[in-house]
XYZ file of N, CA, C and O in Angstrom:
532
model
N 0.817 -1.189 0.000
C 0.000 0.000 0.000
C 0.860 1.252 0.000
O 0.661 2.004 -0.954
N 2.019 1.716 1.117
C 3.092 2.316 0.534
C 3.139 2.380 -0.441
O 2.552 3.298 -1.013
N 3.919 1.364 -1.193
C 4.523 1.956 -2.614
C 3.492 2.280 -3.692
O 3.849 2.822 -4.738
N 2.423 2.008 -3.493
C 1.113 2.684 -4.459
C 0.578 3.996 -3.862
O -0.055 4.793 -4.554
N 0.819 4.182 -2.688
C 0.531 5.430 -2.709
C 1.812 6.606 -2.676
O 1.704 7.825 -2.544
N 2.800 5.944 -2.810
C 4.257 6.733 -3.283
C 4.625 7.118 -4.469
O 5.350 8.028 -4.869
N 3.869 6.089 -5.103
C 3.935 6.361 -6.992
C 3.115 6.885 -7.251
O 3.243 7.425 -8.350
N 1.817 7.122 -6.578
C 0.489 8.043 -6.736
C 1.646 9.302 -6.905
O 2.120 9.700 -7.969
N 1.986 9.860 -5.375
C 2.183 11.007 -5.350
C 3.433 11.547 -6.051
O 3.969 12.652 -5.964
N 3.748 10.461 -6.770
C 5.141 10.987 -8.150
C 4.623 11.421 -9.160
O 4.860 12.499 -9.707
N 3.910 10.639 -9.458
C 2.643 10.712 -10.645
C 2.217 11.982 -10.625
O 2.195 12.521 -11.732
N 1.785 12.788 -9.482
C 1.113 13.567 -9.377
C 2.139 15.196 -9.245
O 1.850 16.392 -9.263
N 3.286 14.478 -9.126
C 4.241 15.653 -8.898
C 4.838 16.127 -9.849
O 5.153 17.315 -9.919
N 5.205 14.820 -11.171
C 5.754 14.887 -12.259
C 4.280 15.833 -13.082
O 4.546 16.738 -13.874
N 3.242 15.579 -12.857
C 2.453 16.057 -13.803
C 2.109 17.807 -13.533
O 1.696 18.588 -14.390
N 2.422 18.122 -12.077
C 2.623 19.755 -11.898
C 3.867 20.010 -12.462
O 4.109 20.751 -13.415
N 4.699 19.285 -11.750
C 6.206 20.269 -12.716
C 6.048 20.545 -13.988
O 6.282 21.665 -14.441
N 5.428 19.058 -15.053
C 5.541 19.311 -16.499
C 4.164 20.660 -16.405
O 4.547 21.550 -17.165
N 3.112 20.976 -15.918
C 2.499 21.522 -16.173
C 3.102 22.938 -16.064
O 2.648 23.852 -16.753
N 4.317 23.160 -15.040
C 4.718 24.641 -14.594
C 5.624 24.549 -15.543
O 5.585 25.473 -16.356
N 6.422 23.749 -15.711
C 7.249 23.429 -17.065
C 6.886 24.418 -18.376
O 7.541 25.305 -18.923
N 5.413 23.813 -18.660
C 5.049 24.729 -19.770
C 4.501 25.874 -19.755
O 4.479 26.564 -20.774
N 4.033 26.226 -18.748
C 3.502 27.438 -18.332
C 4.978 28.448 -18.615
O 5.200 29.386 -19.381
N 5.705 27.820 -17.717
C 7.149 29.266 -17.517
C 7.477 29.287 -18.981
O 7.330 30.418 -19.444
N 7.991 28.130 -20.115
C 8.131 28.298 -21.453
C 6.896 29.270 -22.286
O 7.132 30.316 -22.892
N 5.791 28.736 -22.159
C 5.027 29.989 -22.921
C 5.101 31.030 -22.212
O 5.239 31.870 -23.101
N 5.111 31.560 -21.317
C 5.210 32.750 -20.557
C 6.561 33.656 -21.537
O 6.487 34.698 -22.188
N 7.657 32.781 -21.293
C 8.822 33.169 -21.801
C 8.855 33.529 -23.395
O 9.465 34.448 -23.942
N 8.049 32.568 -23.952
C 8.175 32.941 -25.463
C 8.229 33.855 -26.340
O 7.562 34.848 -26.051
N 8.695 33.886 -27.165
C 8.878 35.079 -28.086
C 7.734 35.078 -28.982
O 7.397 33.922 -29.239
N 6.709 36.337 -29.792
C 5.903 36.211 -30.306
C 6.337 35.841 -31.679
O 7.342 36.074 -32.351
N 4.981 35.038 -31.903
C 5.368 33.951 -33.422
C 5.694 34.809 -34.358
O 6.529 34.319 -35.119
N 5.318 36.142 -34.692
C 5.301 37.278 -35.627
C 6.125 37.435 -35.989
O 6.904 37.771 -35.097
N 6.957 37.383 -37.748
C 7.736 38.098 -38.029
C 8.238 39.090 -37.887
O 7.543 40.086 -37.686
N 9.804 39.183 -37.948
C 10.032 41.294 -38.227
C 9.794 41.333 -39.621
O 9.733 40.493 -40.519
N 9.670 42.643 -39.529
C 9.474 43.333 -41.022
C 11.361 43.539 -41.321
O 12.151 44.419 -40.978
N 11.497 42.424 -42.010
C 12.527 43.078 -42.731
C 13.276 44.356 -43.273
O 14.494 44.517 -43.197
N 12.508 45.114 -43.751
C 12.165 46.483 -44.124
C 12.033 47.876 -43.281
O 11.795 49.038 -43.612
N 12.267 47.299 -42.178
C 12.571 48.280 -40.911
C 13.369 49.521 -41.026
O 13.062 50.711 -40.960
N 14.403 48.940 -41.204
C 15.295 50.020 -41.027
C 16.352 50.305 -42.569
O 17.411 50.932 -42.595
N 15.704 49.673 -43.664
C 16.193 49.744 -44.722
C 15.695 51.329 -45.241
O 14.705 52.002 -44.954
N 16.935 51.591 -46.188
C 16.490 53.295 -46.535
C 16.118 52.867 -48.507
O 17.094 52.843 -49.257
N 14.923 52.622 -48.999
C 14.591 52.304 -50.071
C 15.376 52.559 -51.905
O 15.491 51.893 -52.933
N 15.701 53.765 -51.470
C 16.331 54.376 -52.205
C 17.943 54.849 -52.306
O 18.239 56.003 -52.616
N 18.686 54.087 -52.086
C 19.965 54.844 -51.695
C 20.909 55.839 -52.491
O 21.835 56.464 -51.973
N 20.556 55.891 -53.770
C 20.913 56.607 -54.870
C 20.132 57.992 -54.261
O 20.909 58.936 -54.121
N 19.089 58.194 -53.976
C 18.997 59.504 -53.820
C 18.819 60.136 -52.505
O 17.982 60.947 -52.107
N 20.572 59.126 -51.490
C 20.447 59.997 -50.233
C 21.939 60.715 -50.949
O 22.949 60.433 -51.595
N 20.955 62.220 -50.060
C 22.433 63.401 -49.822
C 23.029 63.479 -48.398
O 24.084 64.104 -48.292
N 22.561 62.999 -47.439
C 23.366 63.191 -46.800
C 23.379 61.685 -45.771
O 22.749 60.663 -46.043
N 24.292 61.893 -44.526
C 24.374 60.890 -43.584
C 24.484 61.677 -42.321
O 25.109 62.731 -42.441
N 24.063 61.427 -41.262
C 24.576 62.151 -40.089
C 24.847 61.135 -38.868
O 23.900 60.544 -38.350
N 25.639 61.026 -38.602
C 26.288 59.697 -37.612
C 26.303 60.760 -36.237
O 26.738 61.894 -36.436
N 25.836 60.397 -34.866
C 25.660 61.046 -33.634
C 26.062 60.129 -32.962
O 25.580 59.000 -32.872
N 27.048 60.598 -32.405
C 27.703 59.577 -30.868
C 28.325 60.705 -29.672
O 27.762 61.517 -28.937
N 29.406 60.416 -29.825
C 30.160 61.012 -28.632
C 30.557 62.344 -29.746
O 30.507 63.488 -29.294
N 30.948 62.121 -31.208
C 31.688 62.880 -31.869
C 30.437 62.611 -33.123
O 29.623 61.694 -33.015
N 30.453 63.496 -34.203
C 29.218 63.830 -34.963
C 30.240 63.324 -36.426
O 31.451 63.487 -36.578
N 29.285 62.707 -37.325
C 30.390 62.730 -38.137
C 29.253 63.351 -39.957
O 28.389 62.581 -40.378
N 29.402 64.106 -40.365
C 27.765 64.595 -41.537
C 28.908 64.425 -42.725
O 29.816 65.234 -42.911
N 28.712 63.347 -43.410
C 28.744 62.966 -44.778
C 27.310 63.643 -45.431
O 26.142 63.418 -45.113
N 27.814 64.473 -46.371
C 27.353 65.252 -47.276
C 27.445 65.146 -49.103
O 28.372 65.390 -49.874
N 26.398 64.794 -49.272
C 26.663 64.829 -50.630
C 26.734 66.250 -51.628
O 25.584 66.686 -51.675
N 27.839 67.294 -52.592
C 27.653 68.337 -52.891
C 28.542 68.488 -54.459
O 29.321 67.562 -54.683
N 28.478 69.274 -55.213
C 28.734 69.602 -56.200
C 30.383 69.276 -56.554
O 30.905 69.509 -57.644
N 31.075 68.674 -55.356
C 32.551 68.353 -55.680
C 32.336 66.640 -55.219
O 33.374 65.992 -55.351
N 31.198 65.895 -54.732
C 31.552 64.814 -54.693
C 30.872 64.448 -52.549
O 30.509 65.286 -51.724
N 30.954 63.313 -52.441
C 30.862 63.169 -50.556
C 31.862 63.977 -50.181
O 32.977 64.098 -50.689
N 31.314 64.612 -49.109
C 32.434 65.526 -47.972
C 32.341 64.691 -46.534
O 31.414 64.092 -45.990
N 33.401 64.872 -46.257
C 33.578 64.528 -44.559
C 33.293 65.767 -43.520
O 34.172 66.623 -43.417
N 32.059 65.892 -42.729
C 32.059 67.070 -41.680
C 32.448 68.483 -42.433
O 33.027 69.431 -41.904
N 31.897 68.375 -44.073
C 32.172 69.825 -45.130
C 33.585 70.347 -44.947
O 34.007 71.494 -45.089
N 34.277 69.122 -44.562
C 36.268 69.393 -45.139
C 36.868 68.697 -45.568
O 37.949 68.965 -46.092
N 36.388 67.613 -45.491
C 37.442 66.760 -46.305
C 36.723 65.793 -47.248
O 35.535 65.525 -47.075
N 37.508 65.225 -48.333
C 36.456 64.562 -49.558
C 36.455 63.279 -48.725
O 37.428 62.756 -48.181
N 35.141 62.856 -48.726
C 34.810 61.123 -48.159
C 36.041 59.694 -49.102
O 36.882 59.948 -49.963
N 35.802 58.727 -48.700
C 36.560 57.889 -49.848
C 35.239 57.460 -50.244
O 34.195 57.440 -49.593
N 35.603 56.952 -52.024
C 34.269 57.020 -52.336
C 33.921 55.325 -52.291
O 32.771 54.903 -52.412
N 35.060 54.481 -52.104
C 34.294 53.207 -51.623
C 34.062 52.887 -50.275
O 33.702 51.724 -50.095
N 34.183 53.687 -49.151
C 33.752 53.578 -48.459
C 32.181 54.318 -48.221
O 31.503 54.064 -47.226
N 31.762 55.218 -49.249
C 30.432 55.569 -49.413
C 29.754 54.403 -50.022
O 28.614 54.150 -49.629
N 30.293 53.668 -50.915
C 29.478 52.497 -51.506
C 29.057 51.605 -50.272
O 28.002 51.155 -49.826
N 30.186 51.575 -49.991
C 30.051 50.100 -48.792
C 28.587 50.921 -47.577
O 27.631 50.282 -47.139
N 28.774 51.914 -47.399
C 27.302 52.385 -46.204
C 26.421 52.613 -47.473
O 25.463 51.895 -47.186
N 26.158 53.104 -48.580
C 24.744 52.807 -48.888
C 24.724 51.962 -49.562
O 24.053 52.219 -50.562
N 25.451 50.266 -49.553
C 25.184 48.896 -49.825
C 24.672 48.678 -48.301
O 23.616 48.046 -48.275
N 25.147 49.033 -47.077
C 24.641 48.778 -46.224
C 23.337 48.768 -45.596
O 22.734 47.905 -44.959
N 22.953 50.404 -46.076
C 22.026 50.980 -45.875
C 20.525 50.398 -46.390
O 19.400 50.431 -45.891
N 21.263 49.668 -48.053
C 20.398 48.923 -48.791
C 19.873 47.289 -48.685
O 19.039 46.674 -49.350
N 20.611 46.940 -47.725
C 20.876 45.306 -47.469
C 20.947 44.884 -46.149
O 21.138 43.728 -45.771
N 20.810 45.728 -45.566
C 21.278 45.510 -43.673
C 19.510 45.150 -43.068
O 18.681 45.863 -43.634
N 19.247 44.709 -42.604
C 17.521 43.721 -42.251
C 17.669 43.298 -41.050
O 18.820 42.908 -40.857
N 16.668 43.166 -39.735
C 16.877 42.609 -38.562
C 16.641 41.204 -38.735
O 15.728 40.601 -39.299
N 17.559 40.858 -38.189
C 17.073 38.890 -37.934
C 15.912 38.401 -37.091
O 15.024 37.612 -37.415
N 16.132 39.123 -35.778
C 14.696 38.685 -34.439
C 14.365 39.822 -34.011
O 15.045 40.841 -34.129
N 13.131 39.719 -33.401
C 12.867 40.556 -32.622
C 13.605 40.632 -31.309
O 14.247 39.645 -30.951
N 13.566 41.901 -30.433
C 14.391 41.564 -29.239
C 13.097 41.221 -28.131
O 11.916 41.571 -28.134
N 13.872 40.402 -27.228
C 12.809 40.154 -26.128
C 11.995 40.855 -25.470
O 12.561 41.625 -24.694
N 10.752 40.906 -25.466
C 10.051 41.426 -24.202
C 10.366 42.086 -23.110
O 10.106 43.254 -22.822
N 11.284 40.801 -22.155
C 11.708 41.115 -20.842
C 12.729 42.434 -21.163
O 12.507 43.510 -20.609
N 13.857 42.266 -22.096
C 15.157 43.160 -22.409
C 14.933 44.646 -23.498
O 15.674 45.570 -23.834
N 13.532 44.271 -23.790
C 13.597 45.592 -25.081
C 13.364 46.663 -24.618
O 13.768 47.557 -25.362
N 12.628 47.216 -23.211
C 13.127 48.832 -22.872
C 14.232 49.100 -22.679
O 14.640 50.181 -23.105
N 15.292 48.049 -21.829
C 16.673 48.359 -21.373
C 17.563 48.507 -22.381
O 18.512 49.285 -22.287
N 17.300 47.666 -23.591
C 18.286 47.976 -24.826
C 18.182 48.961 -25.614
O 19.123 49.357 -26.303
N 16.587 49.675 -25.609
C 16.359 50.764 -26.123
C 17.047 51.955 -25.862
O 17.660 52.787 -26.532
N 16.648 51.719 -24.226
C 17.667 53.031 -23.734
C 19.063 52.735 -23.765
O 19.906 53.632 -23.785
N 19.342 51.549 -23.770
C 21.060 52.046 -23.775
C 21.557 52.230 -25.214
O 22.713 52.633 -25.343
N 20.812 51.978 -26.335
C 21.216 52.490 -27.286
C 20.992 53.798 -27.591
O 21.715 54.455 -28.340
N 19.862 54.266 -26.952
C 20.215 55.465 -27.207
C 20.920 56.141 -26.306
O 21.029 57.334 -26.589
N 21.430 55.811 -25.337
C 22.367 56.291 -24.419
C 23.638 56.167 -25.277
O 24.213 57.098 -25.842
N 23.992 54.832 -25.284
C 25.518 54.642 -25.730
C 26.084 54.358 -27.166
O 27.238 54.040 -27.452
N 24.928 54.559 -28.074
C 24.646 54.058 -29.332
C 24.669 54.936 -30.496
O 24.789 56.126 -30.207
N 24.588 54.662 -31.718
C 25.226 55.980 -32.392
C 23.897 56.056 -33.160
O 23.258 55.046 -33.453
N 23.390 57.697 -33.569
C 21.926 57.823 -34.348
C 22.346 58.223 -35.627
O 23.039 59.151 -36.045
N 21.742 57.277 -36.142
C 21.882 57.564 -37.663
C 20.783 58.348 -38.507
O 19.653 57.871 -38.616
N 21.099 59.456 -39.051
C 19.776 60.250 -39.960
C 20.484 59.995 -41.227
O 21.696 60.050 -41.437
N 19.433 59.681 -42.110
C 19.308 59.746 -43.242
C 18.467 60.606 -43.794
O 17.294 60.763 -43.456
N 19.239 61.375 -44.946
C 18.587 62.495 -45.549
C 18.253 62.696 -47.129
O 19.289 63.154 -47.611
N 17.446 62.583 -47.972
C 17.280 62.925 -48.959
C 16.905 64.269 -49.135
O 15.761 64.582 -48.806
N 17.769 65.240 -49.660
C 17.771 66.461 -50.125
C 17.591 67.240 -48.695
O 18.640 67.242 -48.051
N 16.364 67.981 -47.982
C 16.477 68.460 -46.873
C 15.283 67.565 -45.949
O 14.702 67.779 -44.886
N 15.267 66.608 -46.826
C 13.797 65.846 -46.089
C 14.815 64.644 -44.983
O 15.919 64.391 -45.464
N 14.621 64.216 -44.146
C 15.056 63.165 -43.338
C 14.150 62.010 -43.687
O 12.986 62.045 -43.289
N 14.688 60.753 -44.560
C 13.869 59.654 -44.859
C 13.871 58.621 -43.963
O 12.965 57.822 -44.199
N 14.781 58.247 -42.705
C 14.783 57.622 -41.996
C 16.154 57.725 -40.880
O 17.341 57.889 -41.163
N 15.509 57.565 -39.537
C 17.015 57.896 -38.419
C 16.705 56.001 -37.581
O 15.797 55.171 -37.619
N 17.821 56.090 -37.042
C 17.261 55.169 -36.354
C 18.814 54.889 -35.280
O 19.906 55.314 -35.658
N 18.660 54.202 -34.084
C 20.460 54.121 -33.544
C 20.811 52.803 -33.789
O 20.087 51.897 -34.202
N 22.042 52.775 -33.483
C 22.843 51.616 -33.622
C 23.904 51.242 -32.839
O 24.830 52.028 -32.641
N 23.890 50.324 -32.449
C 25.386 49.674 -31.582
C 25.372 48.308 -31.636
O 24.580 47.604 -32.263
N 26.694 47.818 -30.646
C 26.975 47.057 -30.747
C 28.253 46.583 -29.856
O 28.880 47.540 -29.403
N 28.640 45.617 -29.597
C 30.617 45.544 -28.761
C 31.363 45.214 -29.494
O 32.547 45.119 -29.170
């Protein structure tokens, strides 16, 4: 009689854990929903004029009648302009960020993170920050 009522109460213990088991996993889960790929892509990259990089130090790539400028003094290199608006054109989020972590990463990117504006002519087509270690 013991051991049937010892295996009762295993029986019965294994079937709460698996039940809290799944509870804490869906709780935890990430929503099934895709990202939009298309987030933070700038559609057009041929007709941005400018870039404005914001961190600790500012850096405004300018597009003007002699070619990209660096901060309006020095000429940009011009494959390194290809390579940011190939970036600009091809760069897509993989996941969403978590629930629990996405105010704290918000703010520390924009705390410690660099803001990117993108500009077509004097219009701003898209800003958004960025970091990383």
């Amino acid at each position: 009689m013991k051991a049937e009522k010892k295996n009762k109460l295993l029986a019965v213990s294994l079937a709460v854990l698996s039940m809290l088991s799944a509870l804490i996993a869906w709780i935890r889960a990430e929503p099934s929903s895709d990202v939009d790929k298309t987030l933070f892509r700038v559609e057009n990259p041929e007709s941005v004029s400018r870039v404005l990089l914001v961190s600790d130090d500012t850096v405004d790539l300018a597009f003007g009648p002699g070619g990209w400028t660096v901060n309006k003094a020095h000429k940009a290199d011009v494959n390194m302009i290809k390579v940011l608006m190939a970036t600009l054109l091809q760069h897509e989020p993989r996941r969403p960020v978590s629930r629990l972590s996405n105010d704290s990463i918000a703010s520390r990117l924009e705390r410690e993170g660099t803001r990117v504006s993108v500009f077509s002519g004097d219009e701003m087509v898209q800003e958004f920050f960025v970091g990383g270690n």
